[in-house]
């Protein structure tokens, strides 16, 4: 059976309270009644001894008794519900309550029978008369038999006390149950309310409302964690969704121009307007090459953007890595008559080696692309103020001031016609930034058409 958390918690509270109240009721009752019973018994014993003492006072010596005095004591006892019979040493009855007023004695006995039941722990018992010796100077002179109702008899006052006590316990019990019910419901709603909110938010997120967030504050550790986990989940889903939408829009936009060019060229050739000569076919081929390169770059970007959270970090020397990559590029720089120089000091970073290599490669490729023949590119790695820095500086064509804020944007090219010729799709720097951001680093650019371009990438040293 599935029940809500609220019902379950409330029921648990009530059940626990009910068990505790029940146990308290039974145990207290048993304990108190037992002690009360002992107290009543002791009282009865004391009272009986007093009666015997009073009776001994009625002995006048030489087997003579003050019968008048005995009767007075007997009647007064009878009025208090005590049945007496006084005998002399030979067993002859001097005074008997039953003889004096049998009707009253019977009423007292019936009353005792009723009072001996009805409370917890009482057992059946019957009316008995206990004989007590009347002694004068340690010598027995007679007997007084006092009627009692076994060990379970309680008089009306005693019963009233036990009942009042039970009444108080019952009221306390009911009050505790109501309190447990209220407290249980309150606590249950305090716990289940935020969870219900999380469920509602999660449902709405699962329906695609990624901007949904749980704003309610909680003070239970697990609920705070749950809330922040769901919020983080929503945030990354929202980010992914934005990326997906942007990517689709950008791709459509970027593909439209080369595809339209291809379409018009091929249609012209099919209609016989243009001759399908080698030049025109070459131009179509270039367009197709550009599209495939762009698709390749896009694949890379998607990979880096989606994997940016999954970094395989290790501690390594950025300078050594850059030096190796610079050496790999030497051939391409030389064939364009470019000078490529490297200088660096040991600079340890905690990063994903493959992804950092991609950053260096992209920056070197750009320097190669955008520096005219005879130019010079300087690469430097240094380590200062707890930061490892990679600087790639060229004296190439530079980036116009107005383009600088946008060059890390996807598909952004500073000069479209110029970059088309170099084959760039405007993704290389976007990839660099995605990787550097994922490492918690920064990438900055300084550039002017006169002095060329300088990229500075910084990482915190481990
Ligand atoms: P692309 O594939 O077009 O090179 P990038 O994202 O790498 O794409 O660069 C974006 C734009 O920034 C380039 O189109 C270019 O205009 C400009 N750019 C990047 N690096 C340099 C550089 N070293 N010198 C001059 N311009 C550059």
Short mmCIF file of C-alpha atoms and ligand atoms in Angstrom, two decimals:
data_model
loop_
_atom_site.label_atom_id
_atom_site.label_comp_id
_atom_site.label_asym_id
_atom_site.label_seq_id
_atom_site.Cartn_x
_atom_site.Cartn_y
_atom_site.Cartn_z
CA UNK A 1 0.00 0.00 0.00
CA UNK A 2 1.44 3.36 -0.95
CA UNK A 3 0.71 6.25 1.38
CA UNK A 4 1.95 9.81 1.35
CA UNK A 5 4.90 10.83 3.50
CA UNK A 6 2.61 13.17 5.43
CA UNK A 7 0.12 10.40 6.34
CA UNK A 8 2.92 8.02 7.19
CA UNK A 9 4.69 10.51 9.48
CA UNK A 10 1.45 11.57 11.18
CA UNK A 11 0.45 7.95 11.78
CA UNK A 12 3.88 7.12 13.19
CA UNK A 13 3.66 10.04 15.60
CA UNK A 14 0.17 9.10 16.75
CA UNK A 15 1.03 5.41 17.10
CA UNK A 16 4.16 6.19 19.12
CA UNK A 17 2.23 8.57 21.35
CA UNK A 18 -0.60 6.04 21.78
CA UNK A 19 1.82 3.30 22.80
CA UNK A 20 3.64 5.59 25.24
CA UNK A 21 0.39 6.87 26.76
CA UNK A 22 -0.95 3.31 27.08
CA UNK A 23 2.25 2.10 28.77
CA UNK A 24 2.27 5.07 31.15
CA UNK A 25 -1.39 4.45 31.99
CA UNK A 26 -0.94 0.76 32.73
CA UNK A 27 2.40 1.00 34.54
CA UNK A 28 1.50 4.04 36.66
CA UNK A 29 -1.84 2.55 37.51
CA UNK A 30 -0.36 -0.77 38.55
CA UNK A 31 2.38 0.90 40.57
CA UNK A 32 0.23 3.47 42.30
CA UNK A 33 -2.66 1.08 42.99
CA UNK A 34 -0.25 -1.46 44.51
CA UNK A 35 1.25 1.10 46.86
CA UNK A 36 -2.11 2.60 47.64
CA UNK A 37 -3.43 -0.83 48.53
CA UNK A 38 -0.54 -1.40 50.93
CA UNK A 39 -1.24 1.97 52.47
CA UNK A 40 -4.95 1.10 52.90
CA UNK A 41 -4.03 -2.25 54.44
CA UNK A 42 -1.66 -0.63 56.93
CA UNK A 43 -4.33 1.90 57.83
CA UNK A 44 -6.84 -0.88 58.40
CA UNK A 45 -4.38 -2.75 60.59
CA UNK A 46 -3.76 0.40 62.66
CA UNK A 47 -7.47 1.03 63.00
CA UNK A 48 -8.07 -2.55 64.13
CA UNK A 49 -5.34 -2.27 66.76
CA UNK A 50 -6.97 0.88 68.07
CA UNK A 51 -10.31 -0.92 68.32
CA UNK A 52 -8.62 -3.77 70.24
CA UNK A 53 -6.98 -1.21 72.56
CA UNK A 54 -10.29 0.50 73.18
CA UNK A 55 -11.92 -2.86 73.89
CA UNK A 56 -9.19 -3.79 76.37
CA UNK A 57 -10.06 -0.58 78.18
CA UNK A 58 -13.54 -1.99 78.79
CA UNK A 59 -12.20 -4.96 80.78
CA UNK A 60 -12.83 -4.37 84.45
CA UNK A 61 -10.99 -7.43 85.81
CA UNK A 62 -12.27 -10.72 87.20
CA UNK A 63 -13.96 -11.61 83.93
CA UNK A 64 -16.17 -8.55 84.08
CA UNK A 65 -16.70 -6.20 81.18
CA UNK A 66 -18.14 -2.74 80.79
CA UNK A 67 -20.86 -3.88 78.38
CA UNK A 68 -22.17 -0.36 78.08
CA UNK A 69 -18.76 0.86 76.87
CA UNK A 70 -18.39 -2.09 74.51
CA UNK A 71 -21.76 -1.32 72.93
CA UNK A 72 -20.91 2.36 72.50
CA UNK A 73 -17.66 1.44 70.70
CA UNK A 74 -19.43 -1.30 68.65
CA UNK A 75 -22.23 1.05 67.54
CA UNK A 76 -19.86 3.82 66.62
CA UNK A 77 -17.77 1.32 64.63
CA UNK A 78 -20.91 0.03 62.93
CA UNK A 79 -21.82 3.56 61.94
CA UNK A 80 -18.41 3.83 60.32
CA UNK A 81 -19.03 0.57 58.47
CA UNK A 82 -17.04 -1.74 60.78
CA UNK A 83 -18.71 -4.94 61.96
CA UNK A 84 -17.53 -6.18 65.38
CA UNK A 85 -18.12 -9.14 67.60
CA UNK A 86 -16.67 -9.18 71.14
CA UNK A 87 -16.20 -12.45 73.05
CA UNK A 88 -14.91 -13.13 76.53
CA UNK A 89 -12.17 -15.66 77.30
CA UNK A 90 -14.65 -18.56 77.38
CA UNK A 91 -15.90 -17.65 73.91
CA UNK A 92 -19.19 -16.25 75.09
CA UNK A 93 -20.41 -13.38 72.94
CA UNK A 94 -20.51 -10.09 74.86
CA UNK A 95 -21.59 -7.87 72.00
CA UNK A 96 -22.35 -8.71 68.31
CA UNK A 97 -23.05 -6.09 65.65
CA UNK A 98 -25.18 -8.56 63.72
CA UNK A 99 -27.35 -9.20 66.73
CA UNK A 100 -27.52 -5.48 67.38
CA UNK A 101 -28.54 -4.51 63.84
CA UNK A 102 -28.38 -7.30 61.28
CA UNK A 103 -29.97 -5.23 58.50
CA UNK A 104 -27.25 -2.64 58.74
CA UNK A 105 -24.55 -5.32 58.80
CA UNK A 106 -25.93 -6.89 55.63
CA UNK A 107 -25.94 -3.50 53.93
CA UNK A 108 -22.33 -2.96 54.94
CA UNK A 109 -21.35 -6.40 53.59
CA UNK A 110 -23.15 -5.79 50.27
CA UNK A 111 -21.44 -2.44 50.00
CA UNK A 112 -18.06 -4.05 50.63
CA UNK A 113 -18.76 -6.65 47.92
CA UNK A 114 -19.46 -3.92 45.42
CA UNK A 115 -16.41 -1.89 46.39
CA UNK A 116 -14.00 -4.77 46.27
CA UNK A 117 -14.30 -5.02 42.45
CA UNK A 118 -14.13 -2.41 39.76
CA UNK A 119 -10.53 -1.32 39.96
CA UNK A 120 -7.52 -2.65 38.16
CA UNK A 121 -5.80 -5.50 39.93
CA UNK A 122 -8.62 -6.58 42.24
CA UNK A 123 -9.28 -10.24 42.72
CA UNK A 124 -12.36 -11.97 43.99
CA UNK A 125 -12.44 -12.26 47.74
CA UNK A 126 -15.11 -12.75 50.33
CA UNK A 127 -16.24 -11.30 53.65
CA UNK A 128 -14.28 -12.62 56.62
CA UNK A 129 -14.03 -11.80 60.30
CA UNK A 130 -10.53 -11.60 61.72
CA UNK A 131 -10.15 -12.35 65.41
CA UNK A 132 -7.84 -10.17 67.52
CA UNK A 133 -6.88 -11.11 71.08
CA UNK A 134 -7.69 -8.62 73.84
CA UNK A 135 -4.75 -8.83 76.26
CA UNK A 136 -4.30 -7.33 79.69
CA UNK A 137 -0.74 -7.61 81.02
CA UNK A 138 0.11 -10.11 78.30
CA UNK A 139 -2.81 -12.26 79.33
CA UNK A 140 -5.68 -12.91 76.97
CA UNK A 141 -9.01 -11.82 78.41
CA UNK A 142 -11.20 -11.92 75.34
CA UNK A 143 -11.44 -11.63 71.53
CA UNK A 144 -12.74 -9.01 69.17
CA UNK A 145 -13.65 -10.18 65.65
CA UNK A 146 -13.51 -7.44 63.07
CA UNK A 147 -15.25 -7.93 59.73
CA UNK A 148 -13.27 -7.21 56.59
CA UNK A 149 -13.51 -8.02 52.97
CA UNK A 150 -10.28 -9.86 52.30
CA UNK A 151 -7.27 -7.97 51.05
CA UNK A 152 -9.04 -6.25 48.18
CA UNK A 153 -11.49 -4.16 50.03
CA UNK A 154 -11.35 -0.41 49.54
CA UNK A 155 -13.77 1.89 51.20
CA UNK A 156 -15.63 4.59 49.29
CA UNK A 157 -12.95 7.21 49.92
CA UNK A 158 -10.24 4.89 48.69
CA UNK A 159 -12.23 4.06 45.55
CA UNK A 160 -12.88 7.74 44.93
CA UNK A 161 -9.14 8.42 45.16
CA UNK A 162 -8.24 5.61 42.71
CA UNK A 163 -10.96 6.72 40.30
CA UNK A 164 -9.85 10.35 40.47
CA UNK A 165 -6.28 9.25 39.86
CA UNK A 166 -7.34 7.16 36.84
CA UNK A 167 -9.41 10.08 35.59
CA UNK A 168 -6.37 12.39 35.70
CA UNK A 169 -4.28 9.79 33.88
CA UNK A 170 -6.97 9.43 31.22
CA UNK A 171 -7.22 13.18 30.67
CA UNK A 172 -3.41 13.42 30.45
CA UNK A 173 -3.46 10.49 27.98
CA UNK A 174 -6.11 12.04 25.75
CA UNK A 175 -4.34 15.40 25.91
CA UNK A 176 -1.02 13.75 24.94
CA UNK A 177 -2.69 11.98 22.00
CA UNK A 178 -4.22 15.22 20.71
CA UNK A 179 -0.86 16.96 21.16
CA UNK A 180 0.90 14.12 19.27
CA UNK A 181 -1.68 14.37 16.49
CA UNK A 182 -1.22 18.14 16.15
CA UNK A 183 2.56 17.98 16.46
CA UNK A 184 2.74 15.02 14.06
CA UNK A 185 0.62 16.79 11.45
CA UNK A 186 2.66 19.97 11.86
CA UNK A 187 6.04 18.20 11.60
CA UNK A 188 4.83 16.04 8.72
CA UNK A 189 3.69 19.08 6.78
CA UNK A 190 6.99 20.87 7.52
CA UNK A 191 8.88 17.95 6.01
CA UNK A 192 6.53 17.03 3.21
CA UNK A 193 5.72 20.56 2.01
CA UNK A 194 9.20 21.32 0.64
CA UNK A 195 9.41 17.82 -0.83
CA UNK A 196 6.06 18.36 -2.59
CA UNK A 197 7.45 21.63 -3.95
CA UNK A 198 10.56 19.84 -5.23
CA UNK A 199 8.34 17.23 -6.88
CA UNK A 200 6.20 19.92 -8.53
CA UNK A 201 9.31 21.73 -9.78
CA UNK A 202 10.91 18.49 -11.02
CA UNK A 203 7.70 17.58 -12.87
CA UNK A 204 7.59 20.98 -14.50
CA UNK A 205 11.29 20.69 -15.45
CA UNK A 206 10.66 17.26 -16.94
CA UNK A 207 7.96 18.86 -19.12
CA UNK A 208 10.58 21.21 -20.55
CA UNK A 209 10.15 24.28 -18.34
CA UNK A 210 13.87 24.49 -17.67
CA UNK A 211 13.72 27.96 -16.17
CA UNK A 212 11.74 26.61 -13.20
CA UNK A 213 13.64 26.91 -9.89
CA UNK A 214 12.86 26.03 -6.30
CA UNK A 215 13.18 29.22 -4.30
CA UNK A 216 11.74 28.11 -0.99
CA UNK A 217 14.23 28.08 1.88
CA UNK A 218 14.48 24.92 3.97
CA UNK A 219 16.33 24.15 7.17
CA UNK A 220 16.61 20.38 6.82
CA UNK A 221 20.02 19.40 5.45
CA UNK A 222 18.74 16.68 3.12
CA UNK A 223 16.01 18.94 1.72
CA UNK A 224 18.51 21.75 1.12
CA UNK A 225 20.70 19.27 -0.80
CA UNK A 226 17.73 17.91 -2.74
CA UNK A 227 16.60 21.44 -3.65
CA UNK A 228 20.03 22.51 -4.83
CA UNK A 229 20.49 19.27 -6.80
CA UNK A 230 17.20 19.79 -8.62
CA UNK A 231 18.08 23.46 -9.23
CA UNK A 232 21.50 22.50 -10.60
CA UNK A 233 19.88 19.87 -12.80
CA UNK A 234 17.45 22.45 -14.15
CA UNK A 235 20.30 24.88 -14.73
CA UNK A 236 22.39 22.42 -16.73
CA UNK A 237 19.32 21.32 -18.70
CA UNK A 238 18.55 24.97 -19.43
CA UNK A 239 22.15 25.54 -20.52
CA UNK A 240 22.07 22.48 -22.77
CA UNK A 241 18.76 23.58 -24.24
CA UNK A 242 20.08 27.09 -24.97
CA UNK A 243 23.19 25.60 -26.55
CA UNK A 244 21.08 23.27 -28.69
CA UNK A 245 18.84 26.10 -29.87
CA UNK A 246 21.78 28.40 -30.59
CA UNK A 247 23.65 25.67 -32.40
CA UNK A 248 20.69 24.84 -34.64
CA UNK A 249 20.11 28.50 -35.45
CA UNK A 250 23.83 29.17 -36.09
CA UNK A 251 24.27 26.10 -38.25
CA UNK A 252 21.24 26.97 -40.35
CA UNK A 253 22.52 30.50 -40.73
CA UNK A 254 26.08 29.43 -41.65
CA UNK A 255 25.02 26.75 -44.11
CA UNK A 256 22.53 28.92 -45.95
CA UNK A 257 25.13 31.03 -47.83
CA UNK A 258 27.45 28.27 -49.16
CA UNK A 259 24.48 26.04 -50.00
CA UNK A 260 22.72 28.86 -51.87
CA UNK A 261 25.96 29.55 -53.81
CA UNK A 262 26.33 25.86 -54.65
CA UNK A 263 22.68 25.60 -55.68
CA UNK A 264 22.82 28.62 -58.01
CA UNK A 265 26.12 27.49 -59.56
CA UNK A 266 24.91 23.96 -60.23
CA UNK A 267 21.51 25.15 -61.52
CA UNK A 268 23.26 27.55 -63.91
CA UNK A 269 25.43 24.71 -65.16
CA UNK A 270 22.44 22.35 -65.48
CA UNK A 271 20.46 24.97 -67.42
CA UNK A 272 23.40 25.42 -69.74
CA UNK A 273 23.82 29.08 -68.76
CA UNK A 274 27.28 28.27 -67.44
CA UNK A 275 29.65 25.78 -68.85
CA UNK A 276 30.74 23.18 -66.28
CA UNK A 277 34.41 23.96 -66.70
CA UNK A 278 37.24 23.09 -64.32
CA UNK A 279 37.21 26.53 -62.68
CA UNK A 280 33.51 26.47 -61.85
CA UNK A 281 33.67 22.89 -60.61
CA UNK A 282 36.70 23.86 -58.48
CA UNK A 283 34.72 26.72 -56.96
CA UNK A 284 31.87 24.30 -56.11
CA UNK A 285 34.41 21.92 -54.67
CA UNK A 286 35.90 24.68 -52.46
CA UNK A 287 32.46 25.52 -51.18
CA UNK A 288 31.83 21.88 -50.29
CA UNK A 289 35.23 21.63 -48.58
CA UNK A 290 34.37 24.67 -46.51
CA UNK A 291 31.05 23.15 -45.48
CA UNK A 292 32.72 19.89 -44.43
CA UNK A 293 35.37 21.77 -42.47
CA UNK A 294 32.68 23.71 -40.72
CA UNK A 295 30.79 20.53 -39.88
CA UNK A 296 34.04 19.09 -38.49
CA UNK A 297 34.62 22.21 -36.37
CA UNK A 298 31.04 22.06 -35.14
CA UNK A 299 31.48 18.48 -34.10
CA UNK A 300 34.55 19.48 -32.11
CA UNK A 301 32.76 22.41 -30.49
CA UNK A 302 29.78 20.26 -29.51
CA UNK A 303 32.18 17.75 -28.04
CA UNK A 304 34.07 20.34 -26.00
CA UNK A 305 30.98 22.16 -24.85
CA UNK A 306 29.23 19.01 -23.73
CA UNK A 307 32.39 17.50 -22.27
CA UNK A 308 33.54 20.66 -20.61
CA UNK A 309 32.21 19.41 -17.31
CA UNK A 310 34.07 16.13 -17.66
CA UNK A 311 37.73 17.06 -17.36
CA UNK A 312 40.38 14.44 -16.94
CA UNK A 313 42.62 16.54 -14.80
CA UNK A 314 46.27 15.86 -14.09
CA UNK A 315 49.12 18.05 -12.92
CA UNK A 316 51.61 18.80 -15.69
CA UNK A 317 53.97 21.48 -16.97
CA UNK A 318 52.22 23.86 -19.38
CA UNK A 319 55.58 25.06 -20.67
CA UNK A 320 56.73 21.59 -21.70
CA UNK A 321 53.42 20.87 -23.47
CA UNK A 322 53.49 24.20 -25.35
CA UNK A 323 57.14 23.70 -26.34
CA UNK A 324 56.29 20.34 -27.92
CA UNK A 325 53.32 21.77 -29.85
CA UNK A 326 55.38 24.74 -31.03
CA UNK A 327 57.93 22.30 -32.44
CA UNK A 328 55.16 20.45 -34.31
CA UNK A 329 54.11 23.73 -35.92
CA UNK A 330 57.63 24.82 -36.94
CA UNK A 331 57.32 23.17 -40.40
CA UNK A 332 54.08 25.00 -41.31
CA UNK A 333 55.46 28.35 -40.08
CA UNK A 334 58.65 27.92 -42.03
CA UNK A 335 56.82 27.12 -45.25
CA UNK A 336 55.01 30.46 -44.83
CA UNK A 337 58.36 32.14 -44.01
CA UNK A 338 57.19 32.94 -40.51
CA UNK A 339 59.39 33.02 -37.47
CA UNK A 340 58.04 31.04 -34.49
CA UNK A 341 59.90 31.43 -31.19
CA UNK A 342 59.22 29.91 -27.80
CA UNK A 343 60.36 30.85 -24.32
CA UNK A 344 59.08 29.41 -21.08
CA UNK A 345 59.62 28.42 -17.47
CA UNK A 346 58.20 25.46 -15.58
CA UNK A 347 54.54 26.28 -14.91
CA UNK A 348 52.52 23.49 -13.38
CA UNK A 349 48.77 23.36 -13.91
CA UNK A 350 46.01 20.94 -12.89
CA UNK A 351 44.13 20.48 -16.14
CA UNK A 352 42.99 18.17 -18.92
CA UNK A 353 46.11 17.77 -21.08
CA UNK A 354 44.25 17.02 -24.36
CA UNK A 355 41.93 19.96 -24.03
CA UNK A 356 44.74 22.39 -23.14
CA UNK A 357 46.64 21.10 -26.23
CA UNK A 358 43.60 22.04 -28.31
CA UNK A 359 43.75 25.62 -26.94
CA UNK A 360 47.45 25.97 -27.84
CA UNK A 361 46.86 24.45 -31.30
CA UNK A 362 43.96 26.82 -32.06
CA UNK A 363 45.94 29.89 -30.99
CA UNK A 364 48.98 28.82 -33.02
CA UNK A 365 46.78 28.06 -36.09
CA UNK A 366 45.24 31.52 -35.86
CA UNK A 367 48.64 33.18 -35.55
CA UNK A 368 49.74 31.20 -38.60
CA UNK A 369 46.60 32.12 -40.55
CA UNK A 370 46.46 35.80 -39.70
CA UNK A 371 50.17 36.71 -39.88
CA UNK A 372 51.42 37.56 -43.35
CA UNK A 373 54.62 36.10 -44.75
CA UNK A 374 57.81 37.31 -43.08
CA UNK A 375 56.03 37.88 -39.79
CA UNK A 376 56.99 36.78 -36.31
CA UNK A 377 55.09 34.84 -33.68
CA UNK A 378 56.28 34.67 -30.05
CA UNK A 379 54.99 32.06 -27.65
CA UNK A 380 55.72 32.38 -23.96
CA UNK A 381 54.80 30.49 -20.78
CA UNK A 382 55.47 31.96 -17.38
CA UNK A 383 54.52 31.49 -13.81
CA UNK A 384 53.84 34.42 -11.47
CA UNK A 385 51.47 35.40 -8.65
CA UNK A 386 50.06 31.87 -8.40
CA UNK A 387 49.06 31.87 -12.07
CA UNK A 388 50.41 29.99 -15.05
CA UNK A 389 50.23 32.16 -18.18
CA UNK A 390 50.40 31.26 -21.87
CA UNK A 391 50.98 34.19 -24.24
CA UNK A 392 50.74 33.88 -28.04
CA UNK A 393 51.77 37.13 -29.73
CA UNK A 394 51.94 37.82 -33.46
CA UNK A 395 52.65 40.87 -35.55
CA UNK A 396 49.95 39.98 -38.04
CA UNK A 397 46.93 41.77 -39.42
CA UNK A 398 45.31 42.34 -36.02
CA UNK A 399 41.64 42.48 -35.13
CA UNK A 400 39.60 45.67 -35.54
CA UNK A 401 38.66 47.26 -32.20
CA UNK A 402 34.92 46.92 -32.83
CA UNK A 403 35.26 43.16 -33.40
CA UNK A 404 37.28 42.43 -30.25
CA UNK A 405 34.30 41.91 -27.89
CA UNK A 406 32.80 39.28 -30.22
CA UNK A 407 35.70 37.15 -31.40
CA UNK A 408 35.01 34.41 -28.83
CA UNK A 409 31.41 34.13 -30.06
CA UNK A 410 30.53 31.14 -32.15
CA UNK A 411 30.85 31.71 -35.95
CA UNK A 412 32.13 35.24 -35.41
CA UNK A 413 34.72 36.31 -37.95
CA UNK A 414 36.36 39.70 -37.76
CA UNK A 415 36.37 40.15 -41.52
CA UNK A 416 34.04 37.72 -43.24
CA UNK A 417 35.41 37.97 -46.77
CA UNK A 418 38.99 37.84 -45.54
CA UNK A 419 38.44 34.86 -43.26
CA UNK A 420 36.51 32.98 -45.87
CA UNK A 421 39.64 32.88 -47.89
CA UNK A 422 41.59 31.52 -44.92
CA UNK A 423 38.91 28.88 -44.45
CA UNK A 424 37.96 29.76 -40.86
CA UNK A 425 34.44 29.19 -39.63
CA UNK A 426 34.73 31.32 -36.49
CA UNK A 427 34.71 28.40 -34.07
CA UNK A 428 38.36 28.02 -33.01
CA UNK A 429 38.31 30.73 -30.34
CA UNK A 430 34.86 29.63 -29.11
CA UNK A 431 36.40 26.20 -28.46
CA UNK A 432 39.36 27.84 -26.66
CA UNK A 433 37.07 29.84 -24.40
CA UNK A 434 34.85 26.84 -23.61
CA UNK A 435 37.91 24.83 -22.55
CA UNK A 436 39.52 27.64 -20.53
CA UNK A 437 36.21 28.43 -18.77
CA UNK A 438 35.74 24.78 -17.84
CA UNK A 439 39.15 24.92 -16.13
CA UNK A 440 38.23 28.09 -14.25
CA UNK A 441 40.84 30.05 -16.20
CA UNK A 442 40.65 33.26 -18.27
CA UNK A 443 41.42 34.12 -21.89
CA UNK A 444 42.06 37.72 -22.94
CA UNK A 445 43.01 39.40 -26.17
CA UNK A 446 44.88 42.59 -27.02
CA UNK A 447 45.00 43.56 -30.66
CA UNK A 448 45.45 46.37 -33.09
CA UNK A 449 45.84 46.44 -36.84
CA UNK A 450 49.26 48.04 -36.43
CA UNK A 451 50.86 45.87 -33.76
CA UNK A 452 49.19 42.50 -34.32
CA UNK A 453 47.45 40.31 -31.78
CA UNK A 454 48.27 38.98 -28.31
CA UNK A 455 46.29 36.21 -26.59
CA UNK A 456 46.84 35.69 -22.85
CA UNK A 457 45.52 32.53 -21.24
CA UNK A 458 45.80 32.19 -17.41
CA UNK A 459 45.24 29.25 -15.09
CA UNK A 460 45.48 29.04 -11.34
CA UNK A 461 48.54 27.10 -10.25
CA UNK A 462 47.67 23.95 -8.27
P1 LIG B 1 38.41 31.11 -37.44
O1 LIG B 1 38.17 29.69 -37.68
O2 LIG B 1 37.66 32.02 -38.34
O3 LIG B 1 39.86 31.46 -37.31
P2 LIG B 1 38.33 31.76 -34.67
O4 LIG B 1 37.22 31.59 -33.70
O5 LIG B 1 39.57 31.04 -34.40
O6 LIG B 1 37.74 31.36 -36.07
O7 LIG B 1 38.62 33.28 -34.77
C1 LIG B 1 37.57 34.20 -34.88
C2 LIG B 1 38.03 35.42 -35.64
O8 LIG B 1 38.95 36.16 -34.85
C3 LIG B 1 38.74 35.07 -36.89
O9 LIG B 1 37.83 34.93 -37.95
C4 LIG B 1 39.63 36.29 -37.07
O10 LIG B 1 38.94 37.31 -37.72
C5 LIG B 1 39.93 36.74 -35.67
N1 LIG B 1 41.28 36.28 -35.24
C6 LIG B 1 41.54 35.23 -34.44
N2 LIG B 1 42.86 35.12 -34.20
C7 LIG B 1 43.45 36.14 -34.83
C8 LIG B 1 44.82 36.58 -34.96
N3 LIG B 1 45.83 35.96 -34.35
N4 LIG B 1 45.03 37.69 -35.70
C9 LIG B 1 44.04 38.34 -36.30
N5 LIG B 1 42.74 37.98 -36.23
C10 LIG B 1 42.46 36.89 -35.51
#
